[in-house]
Each structure stands twice: as structure tokens, then as C-alpha cells.
Short mmCIF file of C-alpha atoms in Angstrom, two decimals:
data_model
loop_
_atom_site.label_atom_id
_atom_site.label_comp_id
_atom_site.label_asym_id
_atom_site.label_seq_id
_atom_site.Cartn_x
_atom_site.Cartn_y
_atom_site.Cartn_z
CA UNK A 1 -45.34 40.95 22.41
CA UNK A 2 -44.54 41.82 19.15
CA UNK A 3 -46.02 40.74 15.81
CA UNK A 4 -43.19 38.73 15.14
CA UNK A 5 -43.87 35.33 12.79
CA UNK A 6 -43.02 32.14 14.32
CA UNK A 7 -40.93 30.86 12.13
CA UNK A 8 -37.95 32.72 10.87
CA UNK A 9 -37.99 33.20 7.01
CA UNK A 10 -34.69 32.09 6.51
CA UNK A 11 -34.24 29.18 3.58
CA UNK A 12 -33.45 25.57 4.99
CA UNK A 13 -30.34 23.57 3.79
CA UNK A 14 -30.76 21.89 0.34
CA UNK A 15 -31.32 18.24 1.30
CA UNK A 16 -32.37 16.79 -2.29
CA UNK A 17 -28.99 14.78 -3.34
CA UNK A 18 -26.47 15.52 -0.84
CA UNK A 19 -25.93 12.22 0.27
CA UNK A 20 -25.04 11.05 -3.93
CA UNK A 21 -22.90 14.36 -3.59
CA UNK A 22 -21.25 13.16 -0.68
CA UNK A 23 -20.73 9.69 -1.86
CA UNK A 24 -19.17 11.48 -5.22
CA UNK A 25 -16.81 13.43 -3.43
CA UNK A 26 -15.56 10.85 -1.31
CA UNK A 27 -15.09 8.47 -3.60
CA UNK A 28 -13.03 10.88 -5.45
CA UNK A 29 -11.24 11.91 -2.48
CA UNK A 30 -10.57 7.78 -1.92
CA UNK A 31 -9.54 6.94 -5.79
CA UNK A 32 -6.73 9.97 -5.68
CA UNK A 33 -5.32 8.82 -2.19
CA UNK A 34 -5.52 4.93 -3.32
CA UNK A 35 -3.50 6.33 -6.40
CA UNK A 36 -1.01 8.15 -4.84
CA UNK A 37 -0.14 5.69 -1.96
CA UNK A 38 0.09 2.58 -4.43
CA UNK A 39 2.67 4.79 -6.13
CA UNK A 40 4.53 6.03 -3.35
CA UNK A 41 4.53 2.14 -2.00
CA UNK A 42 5.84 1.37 -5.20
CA UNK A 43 8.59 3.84 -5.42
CA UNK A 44 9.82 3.37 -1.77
CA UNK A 45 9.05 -0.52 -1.21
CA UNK A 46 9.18 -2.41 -3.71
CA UNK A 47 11.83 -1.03 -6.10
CA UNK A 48 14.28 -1.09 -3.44
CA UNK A 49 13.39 -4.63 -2.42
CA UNK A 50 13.50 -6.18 -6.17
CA UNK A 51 16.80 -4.01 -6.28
CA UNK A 52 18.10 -5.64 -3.27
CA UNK A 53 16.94 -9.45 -4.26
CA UNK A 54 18.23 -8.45 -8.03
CA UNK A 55 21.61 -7.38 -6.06
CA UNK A 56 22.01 -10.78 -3.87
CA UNK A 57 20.80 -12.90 -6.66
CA UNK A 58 23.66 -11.81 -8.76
CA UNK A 59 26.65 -11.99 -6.57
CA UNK A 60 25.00 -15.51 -4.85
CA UNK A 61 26.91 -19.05 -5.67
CA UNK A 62 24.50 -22.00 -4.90
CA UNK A 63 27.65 -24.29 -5.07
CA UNK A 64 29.66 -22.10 -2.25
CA UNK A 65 26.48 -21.79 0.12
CA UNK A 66 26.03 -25.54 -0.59
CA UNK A 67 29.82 -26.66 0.62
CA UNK A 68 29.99 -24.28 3.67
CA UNK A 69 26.59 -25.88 4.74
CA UNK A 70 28.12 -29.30 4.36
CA UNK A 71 31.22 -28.51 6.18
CA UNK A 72 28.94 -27.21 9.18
CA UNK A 73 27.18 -30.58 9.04
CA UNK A 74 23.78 -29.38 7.91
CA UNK A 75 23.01 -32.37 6.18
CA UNK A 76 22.78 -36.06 7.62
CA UNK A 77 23.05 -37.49 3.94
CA UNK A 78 26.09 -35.80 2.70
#
């Protein structure tokens, strides 16, 4: 055998405040991809839909829709 040490000399992994480093990074990480996704959601969900409701509301005739549900016989009082 050789005069080798039994333990290699080579430095461990720094340990002291990884896991508050960690949480840092991820919670970055989670605050920029809650950001983006609530925008993007915004952009190509909802302004479409409150485009679309703006667009029916506009062009809709309570009175009309009333009459051609009466004619059909929707109501039993009318």
C-alpha cells in the first residue's frame, strides 16, 4: 500500500444558505412566470372575450329577442 490519506483533500460543497438561495431563486423564477402568463392570459383571453360581449351587446335588441320568444311560446303568461 501506499501512503495515501484517507480522505481526499478536495473542498466539500458550500452548504451554509443554499436552501434561502434556492428559495430566492425560485421565487424569482415563479414571480416572472406569474407575470408573464397573467399578461399573456390577458392579451389572448380576455380582451377578445370583452371584445366579443362589447360586440353582441351593441348590435343586441332586448325588444326583438323578447317578441321572437313570445311567438315560440316561451312564456305561459304572455
Amino acid at each position: 500500500m501506499t501512503n495515501a490519506p484517507a480522505t481526499s483533500s478536495v473542498a466539500g460543497p458550500v452548504l451554509r444558505g443554499l436552501h434561502n438561495a434556492t428559495i430566492k431563486k425560485n421565487l424569482a423564477i415563479s414571480l416572472g412566470l406569474t407575470a408573464i402568463i397573467t399578461v399573456a392570459y390577458k392579451l389572448m383571453i380576455n380582451d377578445p372575450k370583452k371584445a366579443a360581449y362589447a360586440d353582441f351587446y351593441s348590435k343586441y335588441d332586448a325588444n326583438k329577442s323578447f317578441e321572437r320568444m313570445k311567438a315560440a311560446g316561451r312564456f305561459q303568461s304572455c
